[in-house]
Tab-separated table of C-alpha atoms in Angstrom:
chain	number	residue	atom	x	y	z
A	303	UNK	CA	-2.908	-10.923	-40.320
A	304	UNK	CA	-5.438	-10.807	-37.481
A	305	UNK	CA	-6.823	-7.422	-38.674
A	306	UNK	CA	-8.397	-9.164	-41.652
A	307	UNK	CA	-9.941	-11.964	-39.612
A	308	UNK	CA	-13.783	-12.003	-39.929
A	309	UNK	CA	-14.235	-12.074	-36.138
A	310	UNK	CA	-12.089	-8.951	-35.753
A	311	UNK	CA	-13.942	-7.205	-38.577
A	312	UNK	CA	-17.271	-7.985	-36.876
A	313	UNK	CA	-15.973	-6.489	-33.617
A	314	UNK	CA	-14.853	-3.324	-35.383
A	315	UNK	CA	-17.974	-2.843	-37.479
A	316	UNK	CA	-20.696	-3.736	-34.987
A	317	UNK	CA	-23.930	-1.747	-35.478
A	318	UNK	CA	-24.846	1.587	-33.910
A	319	UNK	CA	-21.226	2.444	-33.096
A	320	UNK	CA	-21.287	-0.160	-30.323
A	321	UNK	CA	-17.907	-1.482	-31.185
A	322	UNK	CA	-17.202	-4.662	-29.235
A	323	UNK	CA	-13.902	-3.682	-27.613
A	324	UNK	CA	-14.221	-6.330	-24.932
A	325	UNK	CA	-14.703	-9.096	-27.521
A	326	UNK	CA	-11.873	-7.688	-29.603
A	327	UNK	CA	-9.560	-7.735	-26.581
A	328	UNK	CA	-10.591	-11.358	-25.875
A	329	UNK	CA	-9.634	-12.297	-29.428
A	330	UNK	CA	-6.359	-10.352	-29.309
A	331	UNK	CA	-5.300	-11.831	-25.965
A	332	UNK	CA	-5.859	-15.330	-27.382
A	333	UNK	CA	-4.080	-14.458	-30.621
A	334	UNK	CA	-0.988	-13.053	-28.925
A	335	UNK	CA	-0.824	-15.757	-26.259
A	336	UNK	CA	-1.002	-18.365	-29.011
A	337	UNK	CA	1.509	-16.693	-31.352
A	338	UNK	CA	3.973	-15.213	-28.846
A	339	UNK	CA	3.110	-16.611	-25.416
A	340	UNK	CA	3.496	-14.446	-22.347
A	341	UNK	CA	1.305	-12.874	-19.716
A	342	UNK	CA	-1.792	-10.845	-20.501
A	343	UNK	CA	-3.201	-8.287	-18.036
A	344	UNK	CA	-6.352	-6.215	-18.489
A	345	UNK	CA	-5.718	-2.472	-18.342
A	346	UNK	CA	-7.339	-2.286	-14.895
A	347	UNK	CA	-4.980	-4.810	-13.292
A	348	UNK	CA	-2.472	-3.352	-10.838
A	349	UNK	CA	0.678	-5.198	-9.843
A	350	UNK	CA	1.257	-5.079	-6.095
A	351	UNK	CA	4.568	-3.671	-4.822
A	352	UNK	CA	7.408	-6.196	-4.785
A	353	UNK	CA	5.290	-8.834	-6.516
A	354	UNK	CA	5.798	-10.579	-9.860
A	355	UNK	CA	4.865	-13.733	-11.742
A	356	UNK	CA	8.215	-15.522	-11.276
A	357	UNK	CA	6.755	-18.391	-9.223
A	358	UNK	CA	4.292	-19.171	-12.049
A	359	UNK	CA	6.702	-19.168	-14.977
A	360	UNK	CA	7.235	-22.951	-14.904
A	361	UNK	CA	3.560	-23.489	-15.704
A	362	UNK	CA	2.561	-23.967	-19.322
A	363	UNK	CA	-0.546	-21.869	-18.612
A	364	UNK	CA	-2.054	-20.177	-15.582
A	365	UNK	CA	-5.394	-18.576	-14.895
A	366	UNK	CA	-7.229	-17.547	-11.735
A	367	UNK	CA	-10.722	-17.738	-10.338
A	368	UNK	CA	-12.851	-14.711	-9.624
A	369	UNK	CA	-14.595	-14.448	-6.281
A	370	UNK	CA	-18.322	-14.907	-6.625
A	371	UNK	CA	-20.314	-13.400	-3.795
A	372	UNK	CA	-23.967	-13.274	-4.743
A	373	UNK	CA	-25.862	-14.343	-1.581
A	374	UNK	CA	-27.570	-17.701	-1.953
A	375	UNK	CA	-25.959	-18.426	-5.305
A	376	UNK	CA	-25.126	-21.992	-6.207
A	377	UNK	CA	-22.773	-20.945	-8.992
A	378	UNK	CA	-19.192	-22.066	-8.751
A	379	UNK	CA	-16.400	-19.507	-9.069
A	380	UNK	CA	-15.322	-19.079	-12.672
A	381	UNK	CA	-11.976	-18.520	-14.335
A	382	UNK	CA	-11.353	-15.028	-15.635
A	383	UNK	CA	-8.945	-14.113	-18.458
A	384	UNK	CA	-8.139	-10.638	-17.079
A	385	UNK	CA	-4.837	-12.164	-15.916
A	386	UNK	CA	-3.661	-15.161	-17.908
A	387	UNK	CA	-0.302	-16.551	-18.922
A	388	UNK	CA	0.578	-19.228	-21.456
A	389	UNK	CA	3.474	-20.660	-23.387
A	390	UNK	CA	3.631	-19.917	-27.089
A	391	UNK	CA	1.429	-22.319	-29.050
A	392	UNK	CA	-0.171	-23.848	-25.976
A	393	UNK	CA	-2.967	-26.184	-27.199
A	394	UNK	CA	-5.584	-24.946	-24.718
A	395	UNK	CA	-5.289	-21.414	-26.115
A	396	UNK	CA	-5.699	-22.765	-29.648
A	397	UNK	CA	-8.837	-24.703	-28.638
A	398	UNK	CA	-10.224	-21.633	-26.841
A	399	UNK	CA	-9.640	-19.429	-29.868
A	400	UNK	CA	-11.031	-22.004	-32.322
A	401	UNK	CA	-14.209	-22.396	-30.283
A	402	UNK	CA	-14.752	-18.647	-29.939
A	403	UNK	CA	-14.379	-18.166	-33.692
A	404	UNK	CA	-16.631	-21.157	-34.447
A	405	UNK	CA	-19.461	-20.465	-31.980
A	406	UNK	CA	-19.565	-16.701	-31.490
A	407	UNK	CA	-19.640	-13.543	-33.548
A	408	UNK	CA	-17.564	-10.482	-32.896
A	409	UNK	CA	-20.662	-8.289	-32.910
A	410	UNK	CA	-22.939	-10.343	-30.635
A	411	UNK	CA	-23.588	-9.556	-26.968
A	412	UNK	CA	-22.125	-12.797	-25.650
A	413	UNK	CA	-19.136	-11.428	-23.733
A	414	UNK	CA	-19.344	-13.690	-20.677
A	415	UNK	CA	-20.106	-16.787	-22.753
A	416	UNK	CA	-17.161	-16.420	-25.116
A	417	UNK	CA	-14.581	-15.647	-22.479
A	418	UNK	CA	-15.203	-16.523	-18.825
A	419	UNK	CA	-17.867	-19.203	-19.255
A	420	UNK	CA	-16.050	-20.895	-22.125
A	421	UNK	CA	-12.712	-20.742	-20.308
A	422	UNK	CA	-14.258	-22.158	-17.136
A	423	UNK	CA	-16.078	-24.986	-18.888
A	424	UNK	CA	-13.070	-26.001	-20.974
A	425	UNK	CA	-10.606	-25.539	-18.144
A	426	UNK	CA	-12.612	-27.410	-15.543
A	427	UNK	CA	-13.779	-30.191	-17.823
A	428	UNK	CA	-10.583	-30.824	-19.761
A	429	UNK	CA	-7.443	-29.405	-18.319
A	430	UNK	CA	-7.158	-28.942	-14.549
A	431	UNK	CA	-3.976	-30.542	-13.302
A	432	UNK	CA	-2.764	-31.809	-16.657
A	433	UNK	CA	-0.149	-30.529	-19.055
A	434	UNK	CA	1.291	-28.018	-16.629
A	435	UNK	CA	-1.809	-25.838	-16.301
A	436	UNK	CA	-2.370	-23.979	-13.043
A	437	UNK	CA	-5.806	-23.060	-11.744
A	438	UNK	CA	-5.239	-20.488	-9.036
A	439	UNK	CA	-7.599	-19.370	-6.272
A	440	UNK	CA	-9.049	-15.865	-6.338
A	441	UNK	CA	-6.565	-14.362	-3.904
A	442	UNK	CA	-3.728	-14.559	-6.478
A	443	UNK	CA	-5.167	-12.110	-9.029
A	444	UNK	CA	-8.679	-11.153	-7.929
A	445	UNK	CA	-8.600	-10.166	-4.247
A	446	UNK	CA	-11.324	-7.597	-4.837
A	447	UNK	CA	-14.835	-9.048	-5.039
A	448	UNK	CA	-16.690	-6.502	-7.152
A	449	UNK	CA	-20.071	-7.968	-6.211
A	450	UNK	CA	-19.628	-7.703	-2.443
A	451	UNK	CA	-17.202	-4.773	-2.452
A	452	UNK	CA	-14.778	-6.712	-0.245
A	453	UNK	CA	-11.010	-7.155	-0.506
A	454	UNK	CA	-9.002	-10.178	0.655
A	455	UNK	CA	-5.278	-9.722	0.012
A	456	UNK	CA	-3.063	-12.587	1.168
A	457	UNK	CA	0.632	-13.397	0.997
A	458	UNK	CA	-0.076	-15.071	-2.360
A	459	UNK	CA	-1.697	-12.011	-3.954
A	460	UNK	CA	0.327	-10.844	-6.957
A	461	UNK	CA	-1.970	-8.278	-8.519
A	462	UNK	CA	-5.289	-6.546	-8.036
A	463	UNK	CA	-8.001	-6.507	-10.688
A	464	UNK	CA	-10.045	-3.354	-10.153
A	465	UNK	CA	-13.062	-4.515	-12.232
A	466	UNK	CA	-13.565	-1.028	-13.646
A	467	UNK	CA	-15.981	-2.431	-16.273
A	468	UNK	CA	-15.005	0.229	-18.779
A	469	UNK	CA	-16.140	-2.041	-21.622
A	470	UNK	CA	-19.806	-1.929	-20.538
């Protein structure tokens, strides 16, 4: 049972009552995508009227890029697991979960590293365009750029991630 997993226990018992809910949700999304498959949405993701994920259901996994708007930055956009879908048992999800458990602790402060950075590095380096994985541009799931405060909704936009940052 995942409740007894050491990573989960570290998240729940982190010092000074700073429970690592964001890291726990990262672990749980991976666990359930691996065991059951499906589509995971953060609590601050809003589906747009008359939109759904039907056009993406043939993919074995899908994930979208976040807009990155820091002026003068040379960073590439990164993939964000606030909206992610995968088939049950999909190998990428297993590798993601294995690496998080191996390299990170549930009570450390490495939230970006164990989710977005790891997903981006693994996705870009190993999986784009193979095995039915879809890498979608920001306008599909992340039309709001929380850094610039801008919104770019297109015909392809399915949902809206509000970036409420309630885990901070």
